Coordinates of C-alpha atoms (C1' of nucleotides) in Angstrom, one line a residue:
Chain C
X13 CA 71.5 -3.8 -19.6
X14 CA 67.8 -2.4 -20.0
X15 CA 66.1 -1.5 -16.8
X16 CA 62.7 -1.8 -17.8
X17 CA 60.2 0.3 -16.2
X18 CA 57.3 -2.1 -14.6
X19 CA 53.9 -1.2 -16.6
X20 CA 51.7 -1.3 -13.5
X21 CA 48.9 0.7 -12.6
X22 CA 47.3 2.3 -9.5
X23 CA 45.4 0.6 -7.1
X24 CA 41.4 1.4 -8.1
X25 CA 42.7 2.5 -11.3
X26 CA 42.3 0.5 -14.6
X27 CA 43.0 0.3 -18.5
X28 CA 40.1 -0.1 -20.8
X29 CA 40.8 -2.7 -23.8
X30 CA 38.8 -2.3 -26.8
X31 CA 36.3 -4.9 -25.9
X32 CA 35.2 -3.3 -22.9
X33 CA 35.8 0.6 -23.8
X34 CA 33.5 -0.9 -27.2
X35 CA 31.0 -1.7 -24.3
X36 CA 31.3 1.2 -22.2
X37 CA 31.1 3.7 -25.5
X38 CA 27.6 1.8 -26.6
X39 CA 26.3 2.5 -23.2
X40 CA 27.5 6.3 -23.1
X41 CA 25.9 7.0 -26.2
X42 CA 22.4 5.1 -25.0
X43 CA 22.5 7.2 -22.4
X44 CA 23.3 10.8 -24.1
X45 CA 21.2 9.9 -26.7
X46 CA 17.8 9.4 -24.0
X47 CA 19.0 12.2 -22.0
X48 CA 18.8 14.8 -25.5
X49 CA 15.4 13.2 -26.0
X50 CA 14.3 14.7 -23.0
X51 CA 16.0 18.2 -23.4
X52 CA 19.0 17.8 -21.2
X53 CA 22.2 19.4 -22.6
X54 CA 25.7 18.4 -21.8
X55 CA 28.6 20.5 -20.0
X56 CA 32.0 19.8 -18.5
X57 CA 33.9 20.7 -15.7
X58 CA 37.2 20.9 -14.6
X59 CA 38.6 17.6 -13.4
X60 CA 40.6 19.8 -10.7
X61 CA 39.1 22.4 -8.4
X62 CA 40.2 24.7 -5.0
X63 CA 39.5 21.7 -2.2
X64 CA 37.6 24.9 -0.7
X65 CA 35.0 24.6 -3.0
X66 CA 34.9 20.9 -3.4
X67 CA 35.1 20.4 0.7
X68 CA 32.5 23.2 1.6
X69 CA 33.5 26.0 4.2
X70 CA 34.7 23.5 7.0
X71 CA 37.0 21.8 4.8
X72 CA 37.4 19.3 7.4
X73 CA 36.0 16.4 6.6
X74 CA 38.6 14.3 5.9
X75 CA 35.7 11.6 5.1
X76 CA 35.5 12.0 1.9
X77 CA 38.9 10.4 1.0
X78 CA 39.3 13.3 -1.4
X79 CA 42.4 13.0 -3.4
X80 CA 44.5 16.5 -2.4
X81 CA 47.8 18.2 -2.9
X82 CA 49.9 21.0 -3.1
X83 CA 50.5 22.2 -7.1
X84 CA 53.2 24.0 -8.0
X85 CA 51.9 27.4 -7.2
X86 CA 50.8 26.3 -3.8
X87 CA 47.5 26.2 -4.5
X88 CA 45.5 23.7 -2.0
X89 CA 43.9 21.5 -4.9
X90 CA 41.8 18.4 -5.4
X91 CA 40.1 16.2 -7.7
X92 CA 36.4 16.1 -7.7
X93 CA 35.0 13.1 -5.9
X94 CA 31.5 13.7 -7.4
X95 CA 30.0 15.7 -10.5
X96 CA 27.2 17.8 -8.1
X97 CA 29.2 19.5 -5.9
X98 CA 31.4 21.2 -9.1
X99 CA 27.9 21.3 -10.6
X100 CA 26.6 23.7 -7.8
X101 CA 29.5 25.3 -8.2
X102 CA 29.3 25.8 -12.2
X103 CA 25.8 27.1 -11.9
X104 CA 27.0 29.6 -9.0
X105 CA 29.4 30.8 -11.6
X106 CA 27.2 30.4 -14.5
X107 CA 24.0 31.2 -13.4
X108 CA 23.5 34.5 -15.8
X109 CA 24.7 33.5 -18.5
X110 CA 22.2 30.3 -19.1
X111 CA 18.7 30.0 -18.5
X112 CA 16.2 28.5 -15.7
X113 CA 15.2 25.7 -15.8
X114 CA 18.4 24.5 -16.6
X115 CA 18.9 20.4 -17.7
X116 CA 22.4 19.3 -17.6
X117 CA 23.7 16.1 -18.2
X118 CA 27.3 15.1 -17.6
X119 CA 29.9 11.7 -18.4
X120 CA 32.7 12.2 -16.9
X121 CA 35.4 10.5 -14.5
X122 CA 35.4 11.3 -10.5
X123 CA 37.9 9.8 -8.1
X124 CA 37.7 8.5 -4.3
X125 CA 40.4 7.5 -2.4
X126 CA 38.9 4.6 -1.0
X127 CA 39.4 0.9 -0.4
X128 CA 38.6 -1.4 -4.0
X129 CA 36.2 -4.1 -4.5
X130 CA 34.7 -5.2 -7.5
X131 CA 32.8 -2.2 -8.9
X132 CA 34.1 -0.2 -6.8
X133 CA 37.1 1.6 -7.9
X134 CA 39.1 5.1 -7.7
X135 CA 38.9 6.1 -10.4
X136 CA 35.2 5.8 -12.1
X137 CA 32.6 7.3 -14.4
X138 CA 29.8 8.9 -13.5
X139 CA 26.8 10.1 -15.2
X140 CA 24.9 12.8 -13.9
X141 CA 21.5 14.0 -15.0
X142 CA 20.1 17.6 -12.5
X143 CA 17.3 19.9 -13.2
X144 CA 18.1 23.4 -11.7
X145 CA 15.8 26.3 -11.1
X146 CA 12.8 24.6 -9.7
X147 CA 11.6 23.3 -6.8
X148 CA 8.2 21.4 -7.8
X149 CA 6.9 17.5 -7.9
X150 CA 7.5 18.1 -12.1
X151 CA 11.0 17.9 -11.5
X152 CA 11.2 15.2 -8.9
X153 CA 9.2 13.1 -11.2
X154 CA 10.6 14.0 -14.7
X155 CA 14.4 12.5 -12.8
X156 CA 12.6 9.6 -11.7
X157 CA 10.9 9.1 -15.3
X158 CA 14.5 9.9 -17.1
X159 CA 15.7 7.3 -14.9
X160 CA 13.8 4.3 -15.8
X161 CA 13.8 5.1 -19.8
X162 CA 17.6 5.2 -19.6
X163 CA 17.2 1.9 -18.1
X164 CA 14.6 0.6 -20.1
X165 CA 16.5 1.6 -23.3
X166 CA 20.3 -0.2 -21.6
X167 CA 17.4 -3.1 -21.6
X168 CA 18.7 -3.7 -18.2
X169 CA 16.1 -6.5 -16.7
X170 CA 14.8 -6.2 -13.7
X171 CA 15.6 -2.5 -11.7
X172 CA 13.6 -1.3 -8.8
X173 CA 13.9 2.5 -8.2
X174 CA 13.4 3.2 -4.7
X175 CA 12.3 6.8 -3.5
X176 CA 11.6 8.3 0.0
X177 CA 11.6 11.8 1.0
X178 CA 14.4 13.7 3.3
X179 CA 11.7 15.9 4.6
X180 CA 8.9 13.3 5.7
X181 CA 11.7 11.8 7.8
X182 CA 12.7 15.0 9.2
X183 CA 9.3 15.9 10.4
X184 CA 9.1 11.9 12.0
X185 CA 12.3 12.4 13.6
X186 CA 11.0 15.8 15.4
X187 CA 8.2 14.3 16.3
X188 CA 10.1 11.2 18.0
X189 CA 12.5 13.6 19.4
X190 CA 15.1 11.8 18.0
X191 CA 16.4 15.0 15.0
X192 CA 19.9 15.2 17.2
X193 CA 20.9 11.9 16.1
X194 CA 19.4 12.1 12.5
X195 CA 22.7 10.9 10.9
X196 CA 23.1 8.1 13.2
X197 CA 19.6 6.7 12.9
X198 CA 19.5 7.1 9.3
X199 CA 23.1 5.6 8.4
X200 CA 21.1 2.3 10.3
X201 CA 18.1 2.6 8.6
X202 CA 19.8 3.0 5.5
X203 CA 21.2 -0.8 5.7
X204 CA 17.5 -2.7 5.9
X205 CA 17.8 -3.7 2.6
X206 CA 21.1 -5.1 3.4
X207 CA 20.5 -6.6 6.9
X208 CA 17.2 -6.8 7.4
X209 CA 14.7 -5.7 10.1
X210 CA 16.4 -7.6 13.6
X211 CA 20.1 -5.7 12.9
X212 CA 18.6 -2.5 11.8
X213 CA 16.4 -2.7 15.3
X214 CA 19.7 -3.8 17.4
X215 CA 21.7 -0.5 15.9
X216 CA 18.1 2.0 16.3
X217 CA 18.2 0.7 20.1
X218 CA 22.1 1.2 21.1
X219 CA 21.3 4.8 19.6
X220 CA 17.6 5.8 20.4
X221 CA 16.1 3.1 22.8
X222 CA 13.9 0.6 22.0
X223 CA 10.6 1.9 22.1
X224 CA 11.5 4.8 19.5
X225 CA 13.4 2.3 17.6
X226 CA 10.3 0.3 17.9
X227 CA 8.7 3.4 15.8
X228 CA 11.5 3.8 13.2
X229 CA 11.3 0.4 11.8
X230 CA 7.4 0.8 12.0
X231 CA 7.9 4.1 9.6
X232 CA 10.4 2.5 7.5
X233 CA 9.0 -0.6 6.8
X234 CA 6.9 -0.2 3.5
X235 CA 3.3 -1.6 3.5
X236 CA 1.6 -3.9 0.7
X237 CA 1.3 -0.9 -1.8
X238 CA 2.8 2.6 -2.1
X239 CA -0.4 4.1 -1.1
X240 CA -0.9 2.6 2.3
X241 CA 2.7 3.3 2.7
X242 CA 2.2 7.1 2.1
X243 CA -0.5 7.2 4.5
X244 CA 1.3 5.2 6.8
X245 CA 4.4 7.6 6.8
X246 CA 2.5 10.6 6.4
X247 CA 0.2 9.7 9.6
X248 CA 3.6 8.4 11.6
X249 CA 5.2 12.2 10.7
X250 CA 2.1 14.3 12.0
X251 CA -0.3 14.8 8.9
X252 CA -0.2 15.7 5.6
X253 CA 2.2 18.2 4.4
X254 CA 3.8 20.1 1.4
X255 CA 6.2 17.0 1.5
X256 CA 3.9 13.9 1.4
X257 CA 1.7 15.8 -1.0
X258 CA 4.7 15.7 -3.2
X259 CA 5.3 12.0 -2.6
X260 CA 2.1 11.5 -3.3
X261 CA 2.2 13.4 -6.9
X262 CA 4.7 11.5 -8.2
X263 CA 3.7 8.7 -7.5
X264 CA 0.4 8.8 -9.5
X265 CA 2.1 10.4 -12.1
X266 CA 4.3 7.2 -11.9
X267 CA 1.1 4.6 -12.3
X268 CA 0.2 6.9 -15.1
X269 CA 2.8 6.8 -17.0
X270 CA 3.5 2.8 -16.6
X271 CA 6.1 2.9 -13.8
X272 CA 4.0 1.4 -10.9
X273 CA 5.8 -1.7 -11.6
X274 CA 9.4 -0.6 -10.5
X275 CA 8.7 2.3 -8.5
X276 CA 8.7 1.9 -4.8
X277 CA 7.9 4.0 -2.1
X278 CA 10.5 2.4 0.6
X279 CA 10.9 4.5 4.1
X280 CA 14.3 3.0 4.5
X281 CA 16.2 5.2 1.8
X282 CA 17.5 8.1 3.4
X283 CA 21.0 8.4 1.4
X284 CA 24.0 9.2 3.3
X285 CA 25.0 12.1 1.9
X286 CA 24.0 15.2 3.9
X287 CA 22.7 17.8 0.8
X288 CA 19.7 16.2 0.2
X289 CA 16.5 17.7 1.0
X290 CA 13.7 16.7 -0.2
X291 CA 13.2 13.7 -2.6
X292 CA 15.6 11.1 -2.6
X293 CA 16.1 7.9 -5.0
X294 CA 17.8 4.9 -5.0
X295 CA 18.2 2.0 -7.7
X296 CA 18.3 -2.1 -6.9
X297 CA 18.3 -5.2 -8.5
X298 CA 16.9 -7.5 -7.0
X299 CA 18.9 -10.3 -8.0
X300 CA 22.5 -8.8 -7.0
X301 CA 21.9 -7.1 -4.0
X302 CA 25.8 -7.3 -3.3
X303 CA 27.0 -4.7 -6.6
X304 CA 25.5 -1.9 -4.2
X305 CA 23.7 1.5 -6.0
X306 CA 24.1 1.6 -9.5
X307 CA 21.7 4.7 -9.8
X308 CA 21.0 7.3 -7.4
X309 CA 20.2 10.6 -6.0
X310 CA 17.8 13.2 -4.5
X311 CA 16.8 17.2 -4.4
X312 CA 19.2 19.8 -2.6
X313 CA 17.6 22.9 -2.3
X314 CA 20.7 24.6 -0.5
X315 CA 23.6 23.4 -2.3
X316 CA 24.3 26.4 -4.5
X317 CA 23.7 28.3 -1.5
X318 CA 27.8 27.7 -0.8
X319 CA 28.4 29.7 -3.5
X320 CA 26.2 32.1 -4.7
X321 CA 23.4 34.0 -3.0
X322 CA 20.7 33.2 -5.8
X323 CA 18.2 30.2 -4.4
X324 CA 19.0 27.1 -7.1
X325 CA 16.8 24.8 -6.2
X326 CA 18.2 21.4 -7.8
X327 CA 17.1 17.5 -7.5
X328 CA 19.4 15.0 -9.9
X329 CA 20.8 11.6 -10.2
X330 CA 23.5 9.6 -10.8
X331 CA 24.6 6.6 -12.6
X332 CA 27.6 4.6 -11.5
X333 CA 28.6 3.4 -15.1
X334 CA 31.2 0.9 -13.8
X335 CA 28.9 -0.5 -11.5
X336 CA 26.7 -0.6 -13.6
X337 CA 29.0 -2.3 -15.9
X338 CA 30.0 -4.8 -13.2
X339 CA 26.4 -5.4 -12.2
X340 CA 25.3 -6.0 -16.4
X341 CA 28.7 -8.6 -16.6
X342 CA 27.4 -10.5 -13.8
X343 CA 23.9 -11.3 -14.9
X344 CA 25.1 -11.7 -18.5
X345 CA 23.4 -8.7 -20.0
X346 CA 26.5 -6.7 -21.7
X347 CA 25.7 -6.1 -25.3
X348 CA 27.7 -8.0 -27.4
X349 CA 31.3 -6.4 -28.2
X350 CA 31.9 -5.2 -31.6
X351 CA 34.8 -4.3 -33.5
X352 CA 32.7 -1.6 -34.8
X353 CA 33.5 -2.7 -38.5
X354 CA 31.2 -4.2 -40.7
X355 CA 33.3 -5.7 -43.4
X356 CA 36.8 -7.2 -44.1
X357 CA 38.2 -7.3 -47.4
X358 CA 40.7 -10.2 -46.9
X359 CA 43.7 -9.8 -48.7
X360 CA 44.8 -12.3 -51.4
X361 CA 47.7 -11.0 -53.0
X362 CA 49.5 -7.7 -51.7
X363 CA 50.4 -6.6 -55.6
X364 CA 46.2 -6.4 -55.1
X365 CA 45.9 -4.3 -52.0
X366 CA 45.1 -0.9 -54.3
X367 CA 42.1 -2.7 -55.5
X368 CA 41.4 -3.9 -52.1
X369 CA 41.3 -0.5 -51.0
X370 CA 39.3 0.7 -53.9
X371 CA 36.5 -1.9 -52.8
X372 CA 36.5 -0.7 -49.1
X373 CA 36.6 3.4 -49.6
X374 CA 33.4 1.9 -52.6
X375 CA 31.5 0.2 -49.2
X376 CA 32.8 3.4 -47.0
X377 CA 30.9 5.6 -49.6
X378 CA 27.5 3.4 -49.4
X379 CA 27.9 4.1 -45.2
X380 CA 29.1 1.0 -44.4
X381 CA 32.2 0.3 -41.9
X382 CA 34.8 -1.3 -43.5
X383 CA 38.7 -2.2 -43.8
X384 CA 41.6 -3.7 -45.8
X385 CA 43.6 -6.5 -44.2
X386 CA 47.0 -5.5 -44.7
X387 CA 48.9 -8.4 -45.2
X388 CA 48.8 -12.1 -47.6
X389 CA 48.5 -14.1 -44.6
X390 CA 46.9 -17.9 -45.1
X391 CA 43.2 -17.2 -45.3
X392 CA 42.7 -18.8 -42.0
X393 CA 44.6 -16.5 -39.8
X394 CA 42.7 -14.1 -41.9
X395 CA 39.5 -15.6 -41.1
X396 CA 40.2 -15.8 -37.5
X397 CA 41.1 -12.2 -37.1
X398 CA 38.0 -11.3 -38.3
X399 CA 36.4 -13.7 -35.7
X400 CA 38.1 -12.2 -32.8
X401 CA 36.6 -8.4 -34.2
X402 CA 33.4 -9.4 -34.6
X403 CA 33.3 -8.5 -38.3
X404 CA 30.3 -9.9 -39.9
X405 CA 31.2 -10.0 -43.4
X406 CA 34.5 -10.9 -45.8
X407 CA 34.7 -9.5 -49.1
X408 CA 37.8 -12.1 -51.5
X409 CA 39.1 -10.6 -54.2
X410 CA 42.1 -12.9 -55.5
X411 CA 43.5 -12.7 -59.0
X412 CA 41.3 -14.3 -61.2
X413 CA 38.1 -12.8 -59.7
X414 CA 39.9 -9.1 -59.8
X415 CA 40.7 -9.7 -63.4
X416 CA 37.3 -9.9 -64.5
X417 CA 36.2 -7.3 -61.8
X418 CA 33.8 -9.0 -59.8
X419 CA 34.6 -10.6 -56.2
X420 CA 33.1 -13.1 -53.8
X421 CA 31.3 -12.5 -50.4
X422 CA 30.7 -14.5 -47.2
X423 CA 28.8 -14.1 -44.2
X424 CA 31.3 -15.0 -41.7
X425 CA 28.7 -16.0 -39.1
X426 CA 27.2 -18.3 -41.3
X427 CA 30.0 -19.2 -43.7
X428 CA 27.9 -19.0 -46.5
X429 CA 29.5 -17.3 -49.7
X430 CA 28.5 -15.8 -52.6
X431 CA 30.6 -15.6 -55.8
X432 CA 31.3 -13.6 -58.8
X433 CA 29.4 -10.5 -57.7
X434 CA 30.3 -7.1 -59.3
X435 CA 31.1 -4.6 -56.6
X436 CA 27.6 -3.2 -56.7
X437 CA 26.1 -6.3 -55.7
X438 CA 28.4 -7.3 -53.0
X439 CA 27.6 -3.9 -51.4
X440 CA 23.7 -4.4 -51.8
X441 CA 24.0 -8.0 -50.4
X442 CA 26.0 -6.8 -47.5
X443 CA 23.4 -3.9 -46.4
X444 CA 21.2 -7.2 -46.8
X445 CA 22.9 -8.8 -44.0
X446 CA 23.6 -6.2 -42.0
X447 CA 20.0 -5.5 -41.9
X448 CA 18.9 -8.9 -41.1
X449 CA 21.5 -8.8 -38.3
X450 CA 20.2 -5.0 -36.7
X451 CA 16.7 -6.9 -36.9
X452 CA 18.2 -9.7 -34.8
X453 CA 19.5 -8.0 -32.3
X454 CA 16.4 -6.2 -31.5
X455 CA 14.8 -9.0 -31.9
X456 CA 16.5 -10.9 -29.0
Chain W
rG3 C1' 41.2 3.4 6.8
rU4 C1' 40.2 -1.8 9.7
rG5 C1' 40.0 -7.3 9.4
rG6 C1' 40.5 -11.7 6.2
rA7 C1' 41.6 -14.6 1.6
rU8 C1' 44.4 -15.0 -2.9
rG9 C1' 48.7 -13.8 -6.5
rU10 C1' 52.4 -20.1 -10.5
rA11 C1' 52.5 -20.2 -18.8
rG12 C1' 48.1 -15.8 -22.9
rU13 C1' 44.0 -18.0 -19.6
rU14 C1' 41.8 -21.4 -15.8
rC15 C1' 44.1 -23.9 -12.1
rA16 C1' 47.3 -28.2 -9.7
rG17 C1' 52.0 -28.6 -7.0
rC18 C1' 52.9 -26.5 -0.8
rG19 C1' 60.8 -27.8 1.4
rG20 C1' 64.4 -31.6 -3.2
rU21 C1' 65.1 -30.8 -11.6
rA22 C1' 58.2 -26.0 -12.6
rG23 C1' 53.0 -29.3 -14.4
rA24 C1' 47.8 -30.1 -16.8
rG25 C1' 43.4 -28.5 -19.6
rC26 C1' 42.0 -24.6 -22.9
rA27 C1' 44.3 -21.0 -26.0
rC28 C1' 48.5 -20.2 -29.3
rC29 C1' 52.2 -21.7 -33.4
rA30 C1' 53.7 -25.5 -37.3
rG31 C1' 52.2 -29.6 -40.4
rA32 C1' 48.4 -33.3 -42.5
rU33 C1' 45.2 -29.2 -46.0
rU34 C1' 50.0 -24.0 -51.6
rG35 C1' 41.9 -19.8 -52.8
rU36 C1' 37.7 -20.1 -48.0
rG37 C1' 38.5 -20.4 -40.5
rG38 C1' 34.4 -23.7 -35.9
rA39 C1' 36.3 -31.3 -36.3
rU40 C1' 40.4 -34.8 -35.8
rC41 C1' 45.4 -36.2 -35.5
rU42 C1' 50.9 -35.2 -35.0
rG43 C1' 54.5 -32.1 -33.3
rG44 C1' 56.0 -27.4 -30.9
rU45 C1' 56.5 -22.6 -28.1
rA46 C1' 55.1 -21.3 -23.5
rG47 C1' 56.7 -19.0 -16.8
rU48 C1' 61.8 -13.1 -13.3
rC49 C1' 56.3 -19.2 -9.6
rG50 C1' 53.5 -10.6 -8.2
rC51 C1' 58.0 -7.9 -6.3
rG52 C1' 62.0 -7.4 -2.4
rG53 C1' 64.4 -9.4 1.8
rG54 C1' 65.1 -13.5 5.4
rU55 C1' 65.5 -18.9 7.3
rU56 C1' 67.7 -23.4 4.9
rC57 C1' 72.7 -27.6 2.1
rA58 C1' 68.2 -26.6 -0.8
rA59 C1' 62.2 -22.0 -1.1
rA60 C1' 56.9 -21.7 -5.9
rU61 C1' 56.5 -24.1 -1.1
rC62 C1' 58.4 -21.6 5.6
rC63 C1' 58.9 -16.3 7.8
rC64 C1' 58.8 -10.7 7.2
rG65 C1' 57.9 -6.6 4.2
rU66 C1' 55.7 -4.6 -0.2
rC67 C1' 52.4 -4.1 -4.5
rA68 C1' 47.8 -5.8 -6.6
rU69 C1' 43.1 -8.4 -6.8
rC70 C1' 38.8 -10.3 -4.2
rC71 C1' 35.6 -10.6 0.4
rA72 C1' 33.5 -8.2 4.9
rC73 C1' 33.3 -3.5 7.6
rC74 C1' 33.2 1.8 6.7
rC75 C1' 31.3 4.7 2.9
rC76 C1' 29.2 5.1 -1.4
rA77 C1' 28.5 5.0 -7.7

RNA sequence: GUGGAUGUAGUUCAGCGGUAGAGCACCAGAUUGUGGAUCUGGUAGUCGCGGGUUCAAAUCCCGUCAUCCACCCCA
């Protein structure tokens, strides 16, 4: 008979239904919407690209678990794994025709061949957010600032944004002797958070000995306040410097502008990834230390440098939106899925379905969201459709209300109804309780 | 990629060699123009997929696919 093809996806891969691409699209505008406020404009790239220019020269780190094939031309292709590296590569092309500083921002999907857990997939969204052209504290900061109002305005409870600096630890690891094994030591350091001070030590020691692992936890163990832990650092890497003077800048321009509160200076984030140079950030929440990074990044001062001969300075971050996603689900914090649709206009009788329609294009006209329900089922099927969308508010219309023109409304939270309303007044009490309900939510 | 756990109705799970079960959800009726309660009745499954052992497999074995957890790496 029918041999039905099986309507499975790929491992790390996923569909979206409405209630969570709903989610995900409120989130994505948030976002865009904060980054515009702050002068950052959008771009795309190409979702493919030469593996040359995604894997660098060398090509050969394998690492990455970069998706890669042959395409029909031959061409040695793959798709991006992050959005900086085609970014560098954009502005390398670019760089003429746009301007400098330049403030990108970009939403799009990247893909990793690696092993799934929960908020961890293959195929995910990223956001990206880079300033490009300048190499100064006002750029650090302003990334660190963008970060915590696109936080604040997700009303996401509770984030701690961790920053360090690549080039502190650099001049420490000289200093100790230790720069040889920099990746090494600061793939340990990099798990304090995760397995505290004794297992960081019992790596440092298998790699560096125990006396200069004795030091490293010493420098990466933050002190009571940010300050003594910039002196602390900044005395343990040989004096101050360009670097720590930088540090040191944004963090007062943190306590001025009302971040002290979430921003900490923490030793311990180095980030894996080998570009970085100079700051480098890091987002927590305390309470689920398991979901892993939900926002991070850094400065790379070289990264362009692969492509172009022109110095682009750069420092950026990233948001992990299905993380992030994941992280908001498990503490509850999702906003509430809508349909997206305001009103219903239930339908009593089909020979009335023009006149419903009339009624809805009248509420589409006064900017409100609504739609014709396109079949006389029982009222309570009706009813519990709109439930399942979310829609607020039911506009009847049966026979003898549409022969004298008027109509009845109900709040379908409340089940409170109205009747014998001309069309005018069911759209003015509507906007009513649409109002009240905006008013609610940012209420709560 | 390495190690481990788990896949049974729309969903949450029970059954762990002998005829596939429960709660919730869903559908119908009590209620032919106003859904959250109650009652009555009903639908519900290739037991992830493929192979093997057995008189007999959801159950035991092997493979495979997927999810979750740890490692690795990171968003």
């Amino acid at each position: 008979m029918s041999d039905i093809i099986q309507p499975r996806v790929l491992k790390g891969f996923r569909d979206s239904l409405p209630s969570n691409e709903i989610r995900r699209k409120h989130i994505q505008s948030v976002l865009e919407h904060t980054f515009e406020l702050y002068g950052f404009v959008p771009i795309d790239t190409p979702v493919l690209e030469y593996t040359e220019v995604l894997l660098g020269k060398g090509g050969g780190d394998t690492d990455k678990q970069i998706y890669r094939f042959t395409d029909n031309g031959g061409r040695d292709i793959a798709m991006r794994f992050d959005l900086t590296v085609p970014f560098a590569r954009f502005m390398a092309g670019h760089a003429p025709e746009l301007y400098l500083p330049f403030k990108r921002y970009h939403i799009a999907k990247v893909f990793r061949g690696e092993n799934t857990q929960r908020g961890r997939y293959r195929e995910f969204m990223q956001c990206d957010f880079d300033i490009v052209g300048v190499d100064s504290a006002a750029a650090d900061f302003e990334i660190l600032l963008l970060k915590a109002r696109c936080f604040e305005h997700l009303e996401v409870p509770d984030v701690r944004f961790h920053v360090a600096h690549r080039g502190v630890f650099n001049r420490f690891l000289n200093k100790l002797g230790a720069a040889d094994r920099s990746v090494e030591i600061m793939r340990a350091v990099d798990k304090r958070g995760k397995i505290g001070d004794e297992e960081v030590r019992n790596l440092l020691v298998e790699t560096v000995g125990s006396s200069a692992a004795d030091e490293l936890l010493a420098y990466i163990r933050p002190e009571t306040t940010n300050a003594a832990t910039l002196t602390a650092i900044t005395r343990l890497a040989g004096g101050d410097g360009e670097d720590t003077q930088r540090l040191g800048t944004v963090l007062e321009w943190s306590d001025k502008l009302g971040l002290s509160d979430r921003v900490v200076l923490d030793p311990s984030i180095t980030r894996g990834l080998d570009y970085y140079t100079g700051i480098v950030y890091e987002s927590f929440f305390p309470q689920l230390p398991q979901i892993g990074s939900v926002c991070s990044g850094g400065r790379y001062n070289d990264l362009a440098s692969l492509y172009t001969k022109q110095h682009l300075p750069g420092v950026g971050s990233s948001i992990g939106l299905d993380r992030l996603m994941a992280a908001l689900e498990e503490i509850e914090k999702l906003p509430h899925a809508r349909s997206g649709v305001d009103i219903l206009v239930l339908c009593m009788e089909e020979r009335l379905i023009g006149r419903y329609h009339e009624i809805a294009e009248y509420l589409r006209s006064a900017g409100m969201r609504a739609e014709v329900y396109p079949d006389a089922k029982k009222l309570s099927a009706q009813f519990a459709y709109a439930e399942k969308r979310g829609i607020p508010i039911g506009i009847i219309c049966g026979s003898i209300e549409a022969d004298s023109g008027v109509m009845n409304i109900k709040n379908l939270e409340t089940r409170e109804s109205e009747e014998q309303l001309s069309l005018e007044e069911a759209a003015g009490k509507a906007r009513a309780i649409l109002q009240r309900k905006s008013h609610q939510n940012y209420g709560a």
